[in-house]
PDB file of N, CA, C and O in Angstrom:
ATOM      1  N   MET J  25      95.452 188.121  86.115  1.00 77.00           N
ATOM      2  CA  MET J  25      94.591 188.990  85.347  1.00 77.00           C
ATOM      3  C   MET J  25      93.711 188.193  84.376  1.00 77.00           C
ATOM      4  O   MET J  25      92.584 188.548  84.139  1.00 77.00           O
ATOM      5  N   ILE J  26      94.244 187.125  83.837  1.00 81.00           N
ATOM      6  CA  ILE J  26      93.472 186.320  82.886  1.00 81.00           C
ATOM      7  C   ILE J  26      92.319 185.594  83.561  1.00 81.00           C
ATOM      8  O   ILE J  26      91.298 185.311  82.938  1.00 81.00           O
ATOM      9  N   LYS J  27      92.441 185.324  84.871  1.00 79.00           N
ATOM     10  CA  LYS J  27      91.369 184.632  85.592  1.00 79.00           C
ATOM     11  C   LYS J  27      90.099 185.476  85.659  1.00 79.00           C
ATOM     12  O   LYS J  27      89.007 184.933  85.790  1.00 79.00           O
ATOM     13  N   GLU J  28      90.250 186.793  85.563  1.00 80.00           N
ATOM     14  CA  GLU J  28      89.068 187.656  85.573  1.00 80.00           C
ATOM     15  C   GLU J  28      88.193 187.413  84.352  1.00 80.00           C
ATOM     16  O   GLU J  28      86.976 187.560  84.404  1.00 80.00           O
ATOM     17  N   TYR J  29      88.795 187.050  83.233  1.00 81.00           N
ATOM     18  CA  TYR J  29      88.050 186.868  81.993  1.00 81.00           C
ATOM     19  C   TYR J  29      87.688 185.406  81.725  1.00 81.00           C
ATOM     20  O   TYR J  29      86.819 185.129  80.906  1.00 81.00           O
ATOM     21  N   ILE J  30      88.312 184.478  82.390  1.00 86.00           N
ATOM     22  CA  ILE J  30      88.017 183.059  82.208  1.00 86.00           C
ATOM     23  C   ILE J  30      87.021 182.587  83.264  1.00 86.00           C
ATOM     24  O   ILE J  30      86.618 181.450  83.262  1.00 86.00           O
ATOM     25  N   ASN J  31      86.635 183.454  84.146  1.00 89.00           N
ATOM     26  CA  ASN J  31      85.670 183.153  85.193  1.00 89.00           C
ATOM     27  C   ASN J  31      84.356 182.683  84.552  1.00 89.00           C
ATOM     28  O   ASN J  31      83.858 183.307  83.618  1.00 89.00           O
ATOM     29  N   PRO J  32      83.751 181.589  85.021  1.00 91.00           N
ATOM     30  CA  PRO J  32      82.496 181.103  84.417  1.00 91.00           C
ATOM     31  C   PRO J  32      81.369 182.131  84.475  1.00 91.00           C
ATOM     32  O   PRO J  32      80.559 182.209  83.549  1.00 91.00           O
ATOM     33  N   TRP J  33      81.315 182.924  85.524  1.00 92.00           N
ATOM     34  CA  TRP J  33      80.255 183.931  85.629  1.00 92.00           C
ATOM     35  C   TRP J  33      80.412 185.005  84.550  1.00 92.00           C
ATOM     36  O   TRP J  33      79.427 185.503  84.008  1.00 92.00           O
ATOM     37  N   VAL J  34      81.631 185.357  84.245  1.00 92.00           N
ATOM     38  CA  VAL J  34      81.885 186.350  83.196  1.00 92.00           C
ATOM     39  C   VAL J  34      81.499 185.785  81.831  1.00 92.00           C
ATOM     40  O   VAL J  34      80.871 186.470  81.021  1.00 92.00           O
ATOM     41  N   ILE J  35      81.832 184.549  81.591  1.00 93.00           N
ATOM     42  CA  ILE J  35      81.489 183.915  80.319  1.00 93.00           C
ATOM     43  C   ILE J  35      79.971 183.801  80.179  1.00 93.00           C
ATOM     44  O   ILE J  35      79.413 184.076  79.106  1.00 93.00           O
ATOM     45  N   ILE J  36      79.279 183.445  81.248  1.00 95.00           N
ATOM     46  CA  ILE J  36      77.816 183.395  81.224  1.00 95.00           C
ATOM     47  C   ILE J  36      77.243 184.786  80.972  1.00 95.00           C
ATOM     48  O   ILE J  36      76.295 184.957  80.199  1.00 95.00           O
ATOM     49  N   GLY J  37      77.822 185.800  81.593  1.00 94.00           N
ATOM     50  CA  GLY J  37      77.360 187.175  81.389  1.00 94.00           C
ATOM     51  C   GLY J  37      77.510 187.619  79.949  1.00 94.00           C
ATOM     52  O   GLY J  37      76.605 188.238  79.374  1.00 94.00           O
ATOM     53  N   TYR J  38      78.669 187.306  79.348  1.00 95.00           N
ATOM     54  CA  TYR J  38      78.859 187.647  77.935  1.00 95.00           C
ATOM     55  C   TYR J  38      77.890 186.873  77.047  1.00 95.00           C
ATOM     56  O   TYR J  38      77.361 187.408  76.065  1.00 95.00           O
ATOM     57  N   GLY J  39      77.646 185.631  77.370  1.00 96.00           N
ATOM     58  CA  GLY J  39      76.679 184.846  76.603  1.00 96.00           C
ATOM     59  C   GLY J  39      75.282 185.436  76.676  1.00 96.00           C
ATOM     60  O   GLY J  39      74.568 185.506  75.675  1.00 96.00           O
ATOM     61  N   MET J  40      74.882 185.879  77.872  1.00 97.00           N
ATOM     62  CA  MET J  40      73.568 186.507  78.027  1.00 97.00           C
ATOM     63  C   MET J  40      73.499 187.813  77.255  1.00 97.00           C
ATOM     64  O   MET J  40      72.447 188.150  76.693  1.00 97.00           O
ATOM     65  N   MET J  41      74.602 188.549  77.204  1.00 96.00           N
ATOM     66  CA  MET J  41      74.626 189.797  76.446  1.00 96.00           C
ATOM     67  C   MET J  41      74.462 189.528  74.950  1.00 96.00           C
ATOM     68  O   MET J  41      73.716 190.240  74.260  1.00 96.00           O
ATOM     69  N   VAL J  42      75.107 188.489  74.444  1.00 97.00           N
ATOM     70  CA  VAL J  42      74.978 188.138  73.030  1.00 97.00           C
ATOM     71  C   VAL J  42      73.546 187.700  72.713  1.00 97.00           C
ATOM     72  O   VAL J  42      72.964 188.122  71.705  1.00 97.00           O
ATOM     73  N   VAL J  43      72.960 186.877  73.568  1.00 97.00           N
ATOM     74  CA  VAL J  43      71.582 186.437  73.354  1.00 97.00           C
ATOM     75  C   VAL J  43      70.627 187.629  73.389  1.00 97.00           C
ATOM     76  O   VAL J  43      69.715 187.735  72.560  1.00 97.00           O
ATOM     77  N   SER J  44      70.843 188.546  74.319  1.00 93.00           N
ATOM     78  CA  SER J  44      70.008 189.746  74.415  1.00 93.00           C
ATOM     79  C   SER J  44      70.115 190.588  73.150  1.00 93.00           C
ATOM     80  O   SER J  44      69.106 191.089  72.628  1.00 93.00           O
ATOM     81  N   THR J  45      71.321 190.746  72.651  1.00 92.00           N
ATOM     82  CA  THR J  45      71.513 191.515  71.422  1.00 92.00           C
ATOM     83  C   THR J  45      70.802 190.860  70.244  1.00 92.00           C
ATOM     84  O   THR J  45      70.146 191.552  69.441  1.00 92.00           O
ATOM     85  N   LEU J  46      70.894 189.560  70.128  1.00 95.00           N
ATOM     86  CA  LEU J  46      70.215 188.857  69.041  1.00 95.00           C
ATOM     87  C   LEU J  46      68.700 188.972  69.155  1.00 95.00           C
ATOM     88  O   LEU J  46      68.000 189.122  68.144  1.00 95.00           O
ATOM     89  N   LEU J  47      68.181 188.911  70.389  1.00 92.00           N
ATOM     90  CA  LEU J  47      66.733 189.066  70.575  1.00 92.00           C
ATOM     91  C   LEU J  47      66.262 190.474  70.229  1.00 92.00           C
ATOM     92  O   LEU J  47      65.184 190.655  69.653  1.00 92.00           O
ATOM     93  N   ILE J  48      67.061 191.474  70.565  1.00 86.00           N
ATOM     94  CA  ILE J  48      66.696 192.853  70.219  1.00 86.00           C
ATOM     95  C   ILE J  48      66.693 193.039  68.709  1.00 86.00           C
ATOM     96  O   ILE J  48      65.789 193.667  68.145  1.00 86.00           O
ATOM     97  N   ILE J  49      67.688 192.484  68.039  1.00 87.00           N
ATOM     98  CA  ILE J  49      67.738 192.579  66.577  1.00 87.00           C
ATOM     99  C   ILE J  49      66.513 191.893  65.966  1.00 87.00           C
ATOM    100  O   ILE J  49      65.894 192.421  65.038  1.00 87.00           O
ATOM    101  N   ALA J  50      66.137 190.748  66.487  1.00 89.00           N
ATOM    102  CA  ALA J  50      64.966 190.037  65.972  1.00 89.00           C
ATOM    103  C   ALA J  50      63.682 190.815  66.251  1.00 89.00           C
ATOM    104  O   ALA J  50      62.776 190.856  65.416  1.00 89.00           O
ATOM    105  N   ALA J  51      63.598 191.454  67.416  1.00 85.00           N
ATOM    106  CA  ALA J  51      62.386 192.191  67.765  1.00 85.00           C
ATOM    107  C   ALA J  51      62.236 193.453  66.926  1.00 85.00           C
ATOM    108  O   ALA J  51      61.121 193.854  66.593  1.00 85.00           O
ATOM    109  N   TYR J  52      63.349 194.092  66.584  1.00 83.00           N
ATOM    110  CA  TYR J  52      63.291 195.327  65.799  1.00 83.00           C
ATOM    111  C   TYR J  52      63.253 195.079  64.297  1.00 83.00           C
ATOM    112  O   TYR J  52      63.236 196.024  63.522  1.00 83.00           O
ATOM    113  N   HIS J  53      63.228 193.832  63.901  1.00 86.00           N
ATOM    114  CA  HIS J  53      63.341 193.494  62.482  1.00 86.00           C
ATOM    115  C   HIS J  53      62.245 194.150  61.635  1.00 86.00           C
ATOM    116  O   HIS J  53      62.521 194.677  60.573  1.00 86.00           O
ATOM    117  N   GLY J  54      61.019 194.146  62.076  1.00 83.00           N
ATOM    118  CA  GLY J  54      59.925 194.668  61.264  1.00 83.00           C
ATOM    119  C   GLY J  54      59.569 196.115  61.544  1.00 83.00           C
ATOM    120  O   GLY J  54      58.620 196.633  60.962  1.00 83.00           O
ATOM    121  N   LEU J  55      60.313 196.789  62.403  1.00 83.00           N
ATOM    122  CA  LEU J  55      59.983 198.164  62.770  1.00 83.00           C
ATOM    123  C   LEU J  55      60.688 199.181  61.887  1.00 83.00           C
ATOM    124  O   LEU J  55      61.745 198.901  61.325  1.00 83.00           O
ATOM    125  N   ASP J  56      60.083 200.351  61.803  1.00 83.00           N
ATOM    126  CA  ASP J  56      60.757 201.461  61.147  1.00 83.00           C
ATOM    127  C   ASP J  56      61.905 201.929  62.025  1.00 83.00           C
ATOM    128  O   ASP J  56      61.875 201.789  63.249  1.00 83.00           O
ATOM    129  N   TYR J  57      62.897 202.537  61.414  1.00 78.00           N
ATOM    130  CA  TYR J  57      64.044 203.012  62.181  1.00 78.00           C
ATOM    131  C   TYR J  57      63.667 204.132  63.141  1.00 78.00           C
ATOM    132  O   TYR J  57      64.298 204.320  64.162  1.00 78.00           O
ATOM    133  N   LYS J  58      62.623 204.863  62.827  1.00 80.00           N
ATOM    134  CA  LYS J  58      62.202 205.970  63.681  1.00 80.00           C
ATOM    135  C   LYS J  58      61.609 205.475  65.002  1.00 80.00           C
ATOM    136  O   LYS J  58      61.709 206.145  66.019  1.00 80.00           O
ATOM    137  N   ASN J  59      61.010 204.311  65.011  1.00 82.00           N
ATOM    138  CA  ASN J  59      60.336 203.811  66.210  1.00 82.00           C
ATOM    139  C   ASN J  59      61.273 203.095  67.180  1.00 82.00           C
ATOM    140  O   ASN J  59      60.926 202.900  68.342  1.00 82.00           O
ATOM    141  N   GLY J  60      62.436 202.703  66.753  1.00 81.00           N
ATOM    142  CA  GLY J  60      63.373 201.988  67.613  1.00 81.00           C
ATOM    143  C   GLY J  60      63.787 202.775  68.846  1.00 81.00           C
ATOM    144  O   GLY J  60      63.673 202.279  69.972  1.00 81.00           O
ATOM    145  N   PRO J  61      64.290 203.998  68.697  1.00 81.00           N
ATOM    146  CA  PRO J  61      64.685 204.773  69.881  1.00 81.00           C
ATOM    147  C   PRO J  61      63.526 205.092  70.822  1.00 81.00           C
ATOM    148  O   PRO J  61      63.710 205.195  72.032  1.00 81.00           O
ATOM    149  N   ILE J  62      62.346 205.219  70.279  1.00 83.00           N
ATOM    150  CA  ILE J  62      61.178 205.506  71.114  1.00 83.00           C
ATOM    151  C   ILE J  62      60.875 204.308  72.007  1.00 83.00           C
ATOM    152  O   ILE J  62      60.656 204.452  73.214  1.00 83.00           O
ATOM    153  N   ILE J  63      60.886 203.134  71.442  1.00 83.00           N
ATOM    154  CA  ILE J  63      60.619 201.929  72.223  1.00 83.00           C
ATOM    155  C   ILE J  63      61.711 201.725  73.265  1.00 83.00           C
ATOM    156  O   ILE J  63      61.441 201.355  74.410  1.00 83.00           O
ATOM    157  N   GLU J  64      62.942 201.988  72.885  1.00 84.00           N
ATOM    158  CA  GLU J  64      64.065 201.830  73.817  1.00 84.00           C
ATOM    159  C   GLU J  64      63.933 202.802  74.988  1.00 84.00           C
ATOM    160  O   GLU J  64      64.167 202.432  76.138  1.00 84.00           O
ATOM    161  N   SER J  65      63.539 204.032  74.724  1.00 86.00           N
ATOM    162  CA  SER J  65      63.387 205.021  75.789  1.00 86.00           C
ATOM    163  C   SER J  65      62.220 204.693  76.705  1.00 86.00           C
ATOM    164  O   SER J  65      62.305 204.889  77.922  1.00 86.00           O
ATOM    165  N   LEU J  66      61.146 204.210  76.142  1.00 86.00           N
ATOM    166  CA  LEU J  66      59.997 203.861  76.969  1.00 86.00           C
ATOM    167  C   LEU J  66      60.269 202.632  77.835  1.00 86.00           C
ATOM    168  O   LEU J  66      59.580 202.398  78.821  1.00 86.00           O
ATOM    169  N   GLY J  67      61.294 201.875  77.503  1.00 88.00           N
ATOM    170  CA  GLY J  67      61.687 200.728  78.318  1.00 88.00           C
ATOM    171  C   GLY J  67      62.128 201.158  79.707  1.00 88.00           C
ATOM    172  O   GLY J  67      61.880 200.464  80.697  1.00 88.00           O
ATOM    173  N   TYR J  68      62.793 202.321  79.809  1.00 89.00           N
ATOM    174  CA  TYR J  68      63.205 202.821  81.120  1.00 89.00           C
ATOM    175  C   TYR J  68      61.991 203.102  82.008  1.00 89.00           C
ATOM    176  O   TYR J  68      61.995 202.812  83.197  1.00 89.00           O
ATOM    177  N   ILE J  69      60.960 203.657  81.415  1.00 90.00           N
ATOM    178  CA  ILE J  69      59.751 203.971  82.176  1.00 90.00           C
ATOM    179  C   ILE J  69      59.034 202.680  82.567  1.00 90.00           C
ATOM    180  O   ILE J  69      58.519 202.557  83.681  1.00 90.00           O
ATOM    181  N   LEU J  70      59.016 201.715  81.677  1.00 92.00           N
ATOM    182  CA  LEU J  70      58.395 200.429  81.991  1.00 92.00           C
ATOM    183  C   LEU J  70      59.117 199.740  83.148  1.00 92.00           C
ATOM    184  O   LEU J  70      58.470 199.174  84.035  1.00 92.00           O
ATOM    185  N   VAL J  71      60.429 199.822  83.173  1.00 92.00           N
ATOM    186  CA  VAL J  71      61.192 199.230  84.274  1.00 92.00           C
ATOM    187  C   VAL J  71      60.841 199.914  85.587  1.00 92.00           C
ATOM    188  O   VAL J  71      60.689 199.267  86.629  1.00 92.00           O
ATOM    189  N   MET J  72      60.696 201.243  85.569  1.00 92.00           N
ATOM    190  CA  MET J  72      60.331 201.963  86.791  1.00 92.00           C
ATOM    191  C   MET J  72      58.962 201.529  87.292  1.00 92.00           C
ATOM    192  O   MET J  72      58.774 201.272  88.481  1.00 92.00           O
ATOM    193  N   VAL J  73      57.999 201.434  86.403  1.00 92.00           N
ATOM    194  CA  VAL J  73      56.645 201.056  86.798  1.00 92.00           C
ATOM    195  C   VAL J  73      56.620 199.632  87.345  1.00 92.00           C
ATOM    196  O   VAL J  73      56.017 199.360  88.390  1.00 92.00           O
ATOM    197  N   LEU J  74      57.300 198.715  86.661  1.00 94.00           N
ATOM    198  CA  LEU J  74      57.314 197.329  87.123  1.00 94.00           C
ATOM    199  C   LEU J  74      58.065 197.168  88.437  1.00 94.00           C
ATOM    200  O   LEU J  74      57.672 196.366  89.290  1.00 94.00           O
ATOM    201  N   SER J  75      59.139 197.934  88.639  1.00 94.00           N
ATOM    202  CA  SER J  75      59.856 197.849  89.915  1.00 94.00           C
ATOM    203  C   SER J  75      59.023 198.433  91.046  1.00 94.00           C
ATOM    204  O   SER J  75      59.101 197.970  92.181  1.00 94.00           O
ATOM    205  N   TYR J  76      58.202 199.417  90.743  1.00 93.00           N
ATOM    206  CA  TYR J  76      57.309 199.973  91.761  1.00 93.00           C
ATOM    207  C   TYR J  76      56.217 198.959  92.118  1.00 93.00           C
ATOM    208  O   TYR J  76      55.896 198.770  93.285  1.00 93.00           O
ATOM    209  N   VAL J  77      55.674 198.294  91.108  1.00 95.00           N
ATOM    210  CA  VAL J  77      54.575 197.359  91.337  1.00 95.00           C
ATOM    211  C   VAL J  77      55.055 196.081  92.026  1.00 95.00           C
ATOM    212  O   VAL J  77      54.465 195.638  93.015  1.00 95.00           O
ATOM    213  N   PHE J  78      56.141 195.490  91.537  1.00 95.00           N
ATOM    214  CA  PHE J  78      56.557 194.197  92.046  1.00 95.00           C
ATOM    215  C   PHE J  78      57.512 194.272  93.233  1.00 95.00           C
ATOM    216  O   PHE J  78      57.467 193.434  94.120  1.00 95.00           O
ATOM    217  N   PHE J  79      58.405 195.255  93.227  1.00 94.00           N
ATOM    218  CA  PHE J  79      59.426 195.318  94.271  1.00 94.00           C
ATOM    219  C   PHE J  79      59.198 196.447  95.263  1.00 94.00           C
ATOM    220  O   PHE J  79      60.010 196.657  96.160  1.00 94.00           O
ATOM    221  N   LYS J  80      58.116 197.192  95.097  1.00 92.00           N
ATOM    222  CA  LYS J  80      57.766 198.296  95.994  1.00 92.00           C
ATOM    223  C   LYS J  80      58.911 199.319  96.109  1.00 92.00           C
ATOM    224  O   LYS J  80      59.164 199.871  97.169  1.00 92.00           O
ATOM    225  N   GLU J  81      59.598 199.559  95.002  1.00 92.00           N
ATOM    226  CA  GLU J  81      60.671 200.539  94.983  1.00 92.00           C
ATOM    227  C   GLU J  81      60.080 201.941  95.069  1.00 92.00           C
ATOM    228  O   GLU J  81      59.079 202.248  94.426  1.00 92.00           O
ATOM    229  N   LYS J  82      60.705 202.778  95.863  1.00 92.00           N
ATOM    230  CA  LYS J  82      60.199 204.135  96.030  1.00 92.00           C
ATOM    231  C   LYS J  82      60.508 204.973  94.798  1.00 92.00           C
ATOM    232  O   LYS J  82      61.596 204.893  94.232  1.00 92.00           O
ATOM    233  N   VAL J  83      59.522 205.768  94.409  1.00 91.00           N
ATOM    234  CA  VAL J  83      59.695 206.688  93.289  1.00 91.00           C
ATOM    235  C   VAL J  83      59.713 208.094  93.880  1.00 91.00           C
ATOM    236  O   VAL J  83      58.681 208.607  94.299  1.00 91.00           O
ATOM    237  N   ASP J  84      60.884 208.689  93.902  1.00 92.00           N
ATOM    238  CA  ASP J  84      60.998 210.019  94.490  1.00 92.00           C
ATOM    239  C   ASP J  84      60.860 211.095  93.411  1.00 92.00           C
ATOM    240  O   ASP J  84      60.635 210.810  92.239  1.00 92.00           O
ATOM    241  N   ARG J  85      60.997 212.317  93.842  1.00 94.00           N
ATOM    242  CA  ARG J  85      60.789 213.468  92.959  1.00 94.00           C
ATOM    243  C   ARG J  85      61.810 213.503  91.821  1.00 94.00           C
ATOM    244  O   ARG J  85      61.465 213.831  90.685  1.00 94.00           O
ATOM    245  N   ARG J  86      63.055 213.168  92.114  1.00 94.00           N
ATOM    246  CA  ARG J  86      64.095 213.193  91.085  1.00 94.00           C
ATOM    247  C   ARG J  86      63.812 212.172  89.988  1.00 94.00           C
ATOM    248  O   ARG J  86      64.034 212.447  88.804  1.00 94.00           O
ATOM    249  N   LYS J  87      63.313 211.009  90.360  1.00 92.00           N
ATOM    250  CA  LYS J  87      63.000 209.994  89.358  1.00 92.00           C
ATOM    251  C   LYS J  87      61.831 210.446  88.488  1.00 92.00           C
ATOM    252  O   LYS J  87      61.841 210.237  87.271  1.00 92.00           O
ATOM    253  N   ILE J  88      60.838 211.034  89.113  1.00 92.00           N
ATOM    254  CA  ILE J  88      59.683 211.507  88.343  1.00 92.00           C
ATOM    255  C   ILE J  88      60.109 212.591  87.359  1.00 92.00           C
ATOM    256  O   ILE J  88      59.677 212.598  86.204  1.00 92.00           O
ATOM    257  N   ILE J  89      60.980 213.488  87.796  1.00 95.00           N
ATOM    258  CA  ILE J  89      61.470 214.535  86.893  1.00 95.00           C
ATOM    259  C   ILE J  89      62.265 213.910  85.745  1.00 95.00           C
ATOM    260  O   ILE J  89      62.098 214.278  84.577  1.00 95.00           O
ATOM    261  N   GLY J  90      63.114 212.956  86.062  1.00 93.00           N
ATOM    262  CA  GLY J  90      63.914 212.300  85.029  1.00 93.00           C
ATOM    263  C   GLY J  90      63.070 211.558  84.015  1.00 93.00           C
ATOM    264  O   GLY J  90      63.275 211.675  82.798  1.00 93.00           O
ATOM    265  N   TYR J  91      62.097 210.813  84.492  1.00 91.00           N
ATOM    266  CA  TYR J  91      61.239 210.071  83.572  1.00 91.00           C
ATOM    267  C   TYR J  91      60.314 210.994  82.794  1.00 91.00           C
ATOM    268  O   TYR J  91      59.962 210.703  81.657  1.00 91.00           O
ATOM    269  N   SER J  92      59.952 212.125  83.389  1.00 93.00           N
ATOM    270  CA  SER J  92      59.173 213.124  82.653  1.00 93.00           C
ATOM    271  C   SER J  92      59.991 213.701  81.511  1.00 93.00           C
ATOM    272  O   SER J  92      59.466 213.924  80.404  1.00 93.00           O
ATOM    273  N   LEU J  93      61.267 213.932  81.755  1.00 93.00           N
ATOM    274  CA  LEU J  93      62.136 214.422  80.683  1.00 93.00           C
ATOM    275  C   LEU J  93      62.278 213.400  79.566  1.00 93.00           C
ATOM    276  O   LEU J  93      62.330 213.752  78.381  1.00 93.00           O
ATOM    277  N   ILE J  94      62.316 212.126  79.932  1.00 90.00           N
ATOM    278  CA  ILE J  94      62.365 211.081  78.906  1.00 90.00           C
ATOM    279  C   ILE J  94      61.093 211.116  78.067  1.00 90.00           C
ATOM    280  O   ILE J  94      61.138 211.047  76.833  1.00 90.00           O
ATOM    281  N   LEU J  95      59.939 211.234  78.721  1.00 90.00           N
ATOM    282  CA  LEU J  95      58.673 211.296  77.978  1.00 90.00           C
ATOM    283  C   LEU J  95      58.604 212.518  77.079  1.00 90.00           C
ATOM    284  O   LEU J  95      58.137 212.434  75.940  1.00 90.00           O
ATOM    285  N   ILE J  96      59.066 213.658  77.581  1.00 92.00           N
ATOM    286  CA  ILE J  96      59.074 214.873  76.757  1.00 92.00           C
ATOM    287  C   ILE J  96      59.986 214.679  75.556  1.00 92.00           C
ATOM    288  O   ILE J  96      59.644 215.069  74.429  1.00 92.00           O
ATOM    289  N   GLY J  97      61.134 214.049  75.758  1.00 90.00           N
ATOM    290  CA  GLY J  97      62.039 213.767  74.652  1.00 90.00           C
ATOM    291  C   GLY J  97      61.422 212.847  73.620  1.00 90.00           C
ATOM    292  O   GLY J  97      61.598 213.045  72.414  1.00 90.00           O
ATOM    293  N   VAL J  98      60.687 211.850  74.070  1.00 87.00           N
ATOM    294  CA  VAL J  98      60.017 210.940  73.131  1.00 87.00           C
ATOM    295  C   VAL J  98      58.965 211.691  72.325  1.00 87.00           C
ATOM    296  O   VAL J  98      58.871 211.511  71.096  1.00 87.00           O
ATOM    297  N   VAL J  99      58.202 212.539  72.996  1.00 88.00           N
ATOM    298  CA  VAL J  99      57.161 213.303  72.284  1.00 88.00           C
ATOM    299  C   VAL J  99      57.789 214.244  71.271  1.00 88.00           C
ATOM    300  O   VAL J  99      57.340 214.323  70.114  1.00 88.00           O
ATOM    301  N   VAL J 100      58.844 214.944  71.660  1.00 90.00           N
ATOM    302  CA  VAL J 100      59.506 215.862  70.734  1.00 90.00           C
ATOM    303  C   VAL J 100      60.126 215.096  69.568  1.00 90.00           C
ATOM    304  O   VAL J 100      60.034 215.526  68.410  1.00 90.00           O
ATOM    305  N   PHE J 101      60.727 213.955  69.846  1.00 84.00           N
ATOM    306  CA  PHE J 101      61.345 213.159  68.785  1.00 84.00           C
ATOM    307  C   PHE J 101      60.298 212.630  67.810  1.00 84.00           C
ATOM    308  O   PHE J 101      60.532 212.576  66.612  1.00 84.00           O
ATOM    309  N   TYR J 102      59.148 212.238  68.340  1.00 79.00           N
ATOM    310  CA  TYR J 102      58.133 211.635  67.489  1.00 79.00           C
ATOM    311  C   TYR J 102      57.411 212.670  66.614  1.00 79.00           C
ATOM    312  O   TYR J 102      56.918 212.360  65.555  1.00 79.00           O
ATOM    313  N   ILE J 103      57.359 213.899  67.121  1.00 78.00           N
ATOM    314  CA  ILE J 103      56.704 214.959  66.342  1.00 78.00           C
ATOM    315  C   ILE J 103      57.633 215.351  65.236  1.00 78.00           C
ATOM    316  O   ILE J 103      57.567 215.399  64.156  1.00 78.00           O
TER     317      ILE J 103
END
């Protein structure tokens, strides 16, 4: 059981998670607290657009509905 956690890939993964967390903290340093969740939510939409452009991932009706709900939530939250 201990080999699962001493695995080099797991240690690298945890290291990348720590670096990612530190970068997010640094990026949000100058922002208002109200804008943080908005930027985080729009990240999901940015990932969808970039995966469509670069990886030719299909965007079906369910994804469009889901991302539309995210946009509506951002608009309602920001108002």
